[in-house]
Coordinates of C-alpha atoms and ligand atoms in Angstrom, one line a residue:
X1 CA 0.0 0.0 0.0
X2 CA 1.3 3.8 -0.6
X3 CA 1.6 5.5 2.6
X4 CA -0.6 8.6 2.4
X5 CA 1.1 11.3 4.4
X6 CA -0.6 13.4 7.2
X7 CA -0.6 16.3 4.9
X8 CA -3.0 14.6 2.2
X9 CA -5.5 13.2 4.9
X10 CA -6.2 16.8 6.6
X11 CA -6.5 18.7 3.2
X12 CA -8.7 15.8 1.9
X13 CA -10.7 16.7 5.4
X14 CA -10.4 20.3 4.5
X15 CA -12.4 19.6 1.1
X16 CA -14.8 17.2 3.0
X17 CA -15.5 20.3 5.1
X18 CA -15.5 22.8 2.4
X19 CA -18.2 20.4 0.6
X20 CA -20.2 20.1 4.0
X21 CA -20.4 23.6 4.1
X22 CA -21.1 24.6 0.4
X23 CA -24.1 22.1 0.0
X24 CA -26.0 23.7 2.1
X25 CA -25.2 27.0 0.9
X26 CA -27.4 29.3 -1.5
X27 CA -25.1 32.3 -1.8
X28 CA -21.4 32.2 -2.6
X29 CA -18.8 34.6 -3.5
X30 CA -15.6 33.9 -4.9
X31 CA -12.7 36.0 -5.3
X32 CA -9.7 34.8 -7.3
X33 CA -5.8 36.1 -7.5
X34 CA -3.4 35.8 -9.7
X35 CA -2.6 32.3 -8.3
X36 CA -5.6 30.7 -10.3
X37 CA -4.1 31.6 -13.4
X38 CA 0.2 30.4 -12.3
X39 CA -1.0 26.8 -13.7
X40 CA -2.4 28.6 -16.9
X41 CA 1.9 29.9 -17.3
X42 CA 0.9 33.2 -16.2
X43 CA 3.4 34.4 -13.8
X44 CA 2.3 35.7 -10.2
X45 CA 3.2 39.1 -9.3
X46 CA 4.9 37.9 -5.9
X47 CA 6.3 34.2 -7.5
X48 CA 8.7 32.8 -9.6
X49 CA 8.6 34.3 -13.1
X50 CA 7.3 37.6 -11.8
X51 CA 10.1 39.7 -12.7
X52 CA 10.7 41.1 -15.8
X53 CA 13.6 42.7 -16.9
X54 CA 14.6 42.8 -12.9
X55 CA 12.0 45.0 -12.2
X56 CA 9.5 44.1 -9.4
X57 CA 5.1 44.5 -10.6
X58 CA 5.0 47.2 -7.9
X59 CA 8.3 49.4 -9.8
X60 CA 5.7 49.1 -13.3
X61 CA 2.3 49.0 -12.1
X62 CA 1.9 52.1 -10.9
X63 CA 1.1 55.9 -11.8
X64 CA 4.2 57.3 -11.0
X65 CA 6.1 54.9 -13.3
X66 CA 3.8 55.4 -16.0
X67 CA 4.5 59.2 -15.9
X68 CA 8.6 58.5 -15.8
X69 CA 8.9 56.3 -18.2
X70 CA 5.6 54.8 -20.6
X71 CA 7.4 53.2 -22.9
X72 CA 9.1 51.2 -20.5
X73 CA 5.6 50.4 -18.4
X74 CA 4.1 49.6 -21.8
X75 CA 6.8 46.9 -23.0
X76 CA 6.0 45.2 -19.6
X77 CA 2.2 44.8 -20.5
X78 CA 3.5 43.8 -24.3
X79 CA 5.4 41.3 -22.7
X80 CA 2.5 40.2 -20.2
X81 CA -0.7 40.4 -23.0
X82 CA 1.6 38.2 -24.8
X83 CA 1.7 35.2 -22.6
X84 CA -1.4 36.0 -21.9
X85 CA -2.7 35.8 -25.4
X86 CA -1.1 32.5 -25.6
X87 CA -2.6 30.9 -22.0
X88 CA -5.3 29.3 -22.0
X89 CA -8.0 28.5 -18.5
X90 CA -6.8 25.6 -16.5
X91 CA -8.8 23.1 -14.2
X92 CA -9.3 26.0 -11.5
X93 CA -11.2 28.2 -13.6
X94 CA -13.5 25.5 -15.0
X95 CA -14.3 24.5 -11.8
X96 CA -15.5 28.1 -10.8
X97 CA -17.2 28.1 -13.9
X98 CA -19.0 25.0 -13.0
X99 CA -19.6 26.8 -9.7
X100 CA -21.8 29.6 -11.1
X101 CA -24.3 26.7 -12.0
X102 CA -24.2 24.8 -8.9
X103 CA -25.3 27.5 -6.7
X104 CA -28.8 29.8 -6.6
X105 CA -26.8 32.9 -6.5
X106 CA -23.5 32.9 -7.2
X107 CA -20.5 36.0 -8.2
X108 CA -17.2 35.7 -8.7
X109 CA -14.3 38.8 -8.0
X110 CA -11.4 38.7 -9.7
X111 CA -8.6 40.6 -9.1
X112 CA -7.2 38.9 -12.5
X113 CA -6.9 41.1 -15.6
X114 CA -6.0 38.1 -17.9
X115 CA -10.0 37.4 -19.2
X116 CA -9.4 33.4 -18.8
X117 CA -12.5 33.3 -16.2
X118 CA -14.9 34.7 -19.6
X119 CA -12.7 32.6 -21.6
X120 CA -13.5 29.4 -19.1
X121 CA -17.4 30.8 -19.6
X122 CA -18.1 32.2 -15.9
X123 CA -20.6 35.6 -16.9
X124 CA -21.3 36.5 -13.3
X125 CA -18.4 38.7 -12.6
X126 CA -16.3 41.7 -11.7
X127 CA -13.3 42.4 -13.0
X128 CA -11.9 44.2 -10.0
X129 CA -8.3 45.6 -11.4
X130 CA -10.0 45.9 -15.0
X131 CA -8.7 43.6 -18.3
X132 CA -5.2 44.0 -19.9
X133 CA -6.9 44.3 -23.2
X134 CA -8.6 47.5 -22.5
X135 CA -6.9 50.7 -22.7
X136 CA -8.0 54.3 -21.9
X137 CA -6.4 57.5 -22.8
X138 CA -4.8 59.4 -20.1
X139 CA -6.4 62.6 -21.3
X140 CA -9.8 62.9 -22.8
X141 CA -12.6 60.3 -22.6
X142 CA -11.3 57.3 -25.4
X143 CA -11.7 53.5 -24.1
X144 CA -11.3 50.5 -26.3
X145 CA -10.5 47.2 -26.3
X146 CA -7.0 46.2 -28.1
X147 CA -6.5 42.6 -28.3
X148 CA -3.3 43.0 -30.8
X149 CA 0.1 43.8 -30.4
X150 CA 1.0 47.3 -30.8
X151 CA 2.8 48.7 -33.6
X152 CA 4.7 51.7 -31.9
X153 CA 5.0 52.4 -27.8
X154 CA 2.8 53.2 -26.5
X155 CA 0.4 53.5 -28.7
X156 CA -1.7 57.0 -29.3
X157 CA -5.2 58.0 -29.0
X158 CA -6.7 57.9 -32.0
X159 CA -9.6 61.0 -30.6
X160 CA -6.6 63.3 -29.3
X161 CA -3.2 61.7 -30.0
X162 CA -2.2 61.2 -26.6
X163 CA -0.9 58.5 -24.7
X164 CA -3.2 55.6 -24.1
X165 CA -2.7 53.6 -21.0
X166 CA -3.6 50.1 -19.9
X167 CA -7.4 50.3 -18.6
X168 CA -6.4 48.3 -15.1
X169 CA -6.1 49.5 -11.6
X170 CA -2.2 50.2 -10.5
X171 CA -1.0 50.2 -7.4
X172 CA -1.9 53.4 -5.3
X173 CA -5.4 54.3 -7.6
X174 CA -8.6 53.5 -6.6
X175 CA -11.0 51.0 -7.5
X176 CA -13.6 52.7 -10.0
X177 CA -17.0 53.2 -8.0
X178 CA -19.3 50.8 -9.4
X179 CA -16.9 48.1 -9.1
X180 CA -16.0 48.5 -5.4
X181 CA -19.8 48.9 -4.9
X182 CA -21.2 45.6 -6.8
X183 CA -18.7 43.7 -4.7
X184 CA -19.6 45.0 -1.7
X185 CA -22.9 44.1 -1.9
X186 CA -22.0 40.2 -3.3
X187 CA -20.3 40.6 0.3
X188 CA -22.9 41.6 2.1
X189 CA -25.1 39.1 0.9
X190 CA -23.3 35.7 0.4
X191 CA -23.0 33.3 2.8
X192 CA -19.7 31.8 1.9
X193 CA -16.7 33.7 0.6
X194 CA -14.2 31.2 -0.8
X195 CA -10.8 33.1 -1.6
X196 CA -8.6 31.4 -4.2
X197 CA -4.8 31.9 -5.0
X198 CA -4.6 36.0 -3.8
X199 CA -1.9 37.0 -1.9
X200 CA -4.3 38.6 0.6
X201 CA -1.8 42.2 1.1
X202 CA -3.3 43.8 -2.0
X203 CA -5.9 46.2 -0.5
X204 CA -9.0 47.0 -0.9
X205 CA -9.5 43.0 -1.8
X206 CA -7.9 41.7 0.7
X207 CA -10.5 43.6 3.2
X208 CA -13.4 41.4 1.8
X209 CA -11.7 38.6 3.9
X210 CA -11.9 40.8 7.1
X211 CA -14.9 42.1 6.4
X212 CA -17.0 38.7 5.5
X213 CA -15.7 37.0 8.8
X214 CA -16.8 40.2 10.6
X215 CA -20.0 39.7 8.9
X216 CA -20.2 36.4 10.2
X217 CA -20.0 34.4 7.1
X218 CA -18.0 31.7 6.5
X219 CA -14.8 32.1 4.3
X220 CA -12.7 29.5 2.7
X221 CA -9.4 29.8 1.7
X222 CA -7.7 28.2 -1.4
X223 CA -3.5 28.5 -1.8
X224 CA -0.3 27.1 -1.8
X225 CA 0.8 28.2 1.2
X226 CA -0.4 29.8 4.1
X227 CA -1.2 34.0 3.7
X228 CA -1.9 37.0 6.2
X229 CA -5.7 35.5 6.1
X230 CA -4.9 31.8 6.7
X231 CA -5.2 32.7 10.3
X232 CA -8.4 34.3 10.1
X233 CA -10.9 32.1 7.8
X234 CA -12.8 29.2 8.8
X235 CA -11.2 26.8 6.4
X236 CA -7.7 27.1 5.1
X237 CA -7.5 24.2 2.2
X238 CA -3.0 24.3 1.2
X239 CA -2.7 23.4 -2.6
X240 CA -2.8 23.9 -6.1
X241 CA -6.0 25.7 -7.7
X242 CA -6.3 23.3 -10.1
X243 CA -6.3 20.4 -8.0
X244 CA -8.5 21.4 -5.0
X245 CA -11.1 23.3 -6.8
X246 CA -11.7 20.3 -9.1
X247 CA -12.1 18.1 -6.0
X248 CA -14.7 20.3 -4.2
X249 CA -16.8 20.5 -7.4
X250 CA -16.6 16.5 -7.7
X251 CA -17.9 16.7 -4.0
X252 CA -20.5 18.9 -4.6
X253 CA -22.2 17.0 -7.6
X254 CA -21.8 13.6 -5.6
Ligands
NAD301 P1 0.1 37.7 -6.0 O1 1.0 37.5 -7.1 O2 0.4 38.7 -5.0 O3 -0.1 36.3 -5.2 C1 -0.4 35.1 -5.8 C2 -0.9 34.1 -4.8 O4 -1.2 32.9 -5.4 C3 0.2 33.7 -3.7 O5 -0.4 33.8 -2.4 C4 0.6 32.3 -4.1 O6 0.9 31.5 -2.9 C5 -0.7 31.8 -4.7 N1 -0.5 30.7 -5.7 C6 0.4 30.6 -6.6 N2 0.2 29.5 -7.4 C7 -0.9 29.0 -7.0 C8 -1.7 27.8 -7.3 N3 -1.3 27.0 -8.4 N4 -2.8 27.6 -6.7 C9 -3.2 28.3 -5.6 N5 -2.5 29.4 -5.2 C10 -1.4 29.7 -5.9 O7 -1.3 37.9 -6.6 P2 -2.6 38.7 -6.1 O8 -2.9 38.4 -4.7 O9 -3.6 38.4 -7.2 O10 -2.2 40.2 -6.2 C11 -1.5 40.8 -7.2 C12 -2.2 41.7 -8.2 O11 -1.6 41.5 -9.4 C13 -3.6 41.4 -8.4 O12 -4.4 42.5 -8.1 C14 -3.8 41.1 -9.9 O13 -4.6 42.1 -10.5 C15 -2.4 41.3 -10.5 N6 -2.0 40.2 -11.3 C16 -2.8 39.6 -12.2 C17 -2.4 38.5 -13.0 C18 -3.4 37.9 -13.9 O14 -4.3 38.5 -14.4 N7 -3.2 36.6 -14.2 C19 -1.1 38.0 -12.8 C20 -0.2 38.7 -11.9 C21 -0.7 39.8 -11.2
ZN302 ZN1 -7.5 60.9 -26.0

């Protein structure tokens, strides 16, 4: 017989839990990081991979680096909408997809700007730091979405000819109105809040946690290893996206 180490037994438990739990359940949030999409190839912004050039996310993604240097900024998200033209959604995001069906009401916050939860087919959603393939320009009112490489860095609006920008939150902006406010009231309501693959440090997200347990709801928590929330949720399940959140959807059509 293969000897099944402690490890596997309690997060098989933790699943058994998290399936107790979620059948009984008629409202449930989840919130994904950029965890759900590392087994997609899409580097994290705090793993392996994450660097680029030897600059760290939070030296790119951010106003002030923009306004130094947007050429530089802009070759980072050349570099990034390429891999993430080329990904495609992996086990974790099918399972969320299948998710949205299992439950009465069901939304999903993602702090992703990669589209793979669309692509997996999930349509109840927020995309809380925007979409990589959206751009705005940084003076007058011009949006669009830009799914091909650029020609020329970085690139110009076509209504005033000035530079266009990524259309996704950077570190130190706020989160636009309506978004912040849709989640919050998915919060409010839902009785479980499972968190999946987010670092839990990058604010305001990170507060749902906090906020939800205050709320008295129960919150499960999906990563590799343990984060500043571990401590705090109800459940804490340690492993791979793509392997747990299969596993709890198995449970919950058994
Ligand atoms: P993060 O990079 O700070 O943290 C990633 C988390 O995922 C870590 O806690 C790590 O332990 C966990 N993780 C890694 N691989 C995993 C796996 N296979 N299964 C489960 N967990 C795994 O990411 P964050 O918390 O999302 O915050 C960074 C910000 O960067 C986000 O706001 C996001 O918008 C942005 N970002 C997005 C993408 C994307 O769209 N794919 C990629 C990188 C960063
Ligand atoms: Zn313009």
């Amino acid at each position: 017989m293969i000897p099944v180490s402690k490890t596997n037994i309690l997060i098989k438990m933790d699943i058994e839990r998290a399936v107790h739990i979620l059948k009984r359940a008629r409202y449930v949030v989840v919130m994904t990081g950029a965890g759900v999409s590392a087994e997609s190839g899409i580097p994290t912004f705090r793993g392996e991979g994450g660097l680029w050039r030897n600059y760290r996310p939070e030296e790119l993604a951010t106003p002030y680096a923009f306004a130094r240097n947007p050429k530089l900024v802009w070759e980072w998200y050349e570099w990034r909408r390429e891999i993430i033209r080329r990904a495609e959604p992996n086990p974790a995001h099918y399972a969320i997809r299948d998710m949205e069906d299992l439950f009465e009401n069901f939304f999903l916050i993602t702090q992703n700007v990669d589209d793979l939860h669309r692509k997996a087919g999930n349509r109840k959603l927020v995309e809380f730091h925007g979409n990589i393939f959206r751009e705005k320009c940084t003076v007058c009112d011009f949006r669009r979405v830009h799914y091909e490489k650029h020609e020329t860095l970085p690139p110009l609006c076509p209504q005033c000819g000035n530079f266009l920008r990524p259309d996704v939150v950077w570190f130190g902006e706020p989160i636009p109105h309506d978004v912040l406010e849709i989640s919050e009231r998915h919060i409010l309501r839902t009785e479980v809040l499972i968190s999946v693959g987010t670092s839990a440090v990058v604010q305001p997200a990170a507060s749902f946690i906090s906020i939800a347990k205050g709320l008295g709801k129960t919150v499960i928590e999906v990563n590799l290893t343990p984060t500043p929330a571990t401590g705090l949720v109800d459940i804490s399940i340690q492993g791979k996206a793509g392997e747990i959140l299969p596993k709890i959807v198995e449970g919950l059509k058994r």
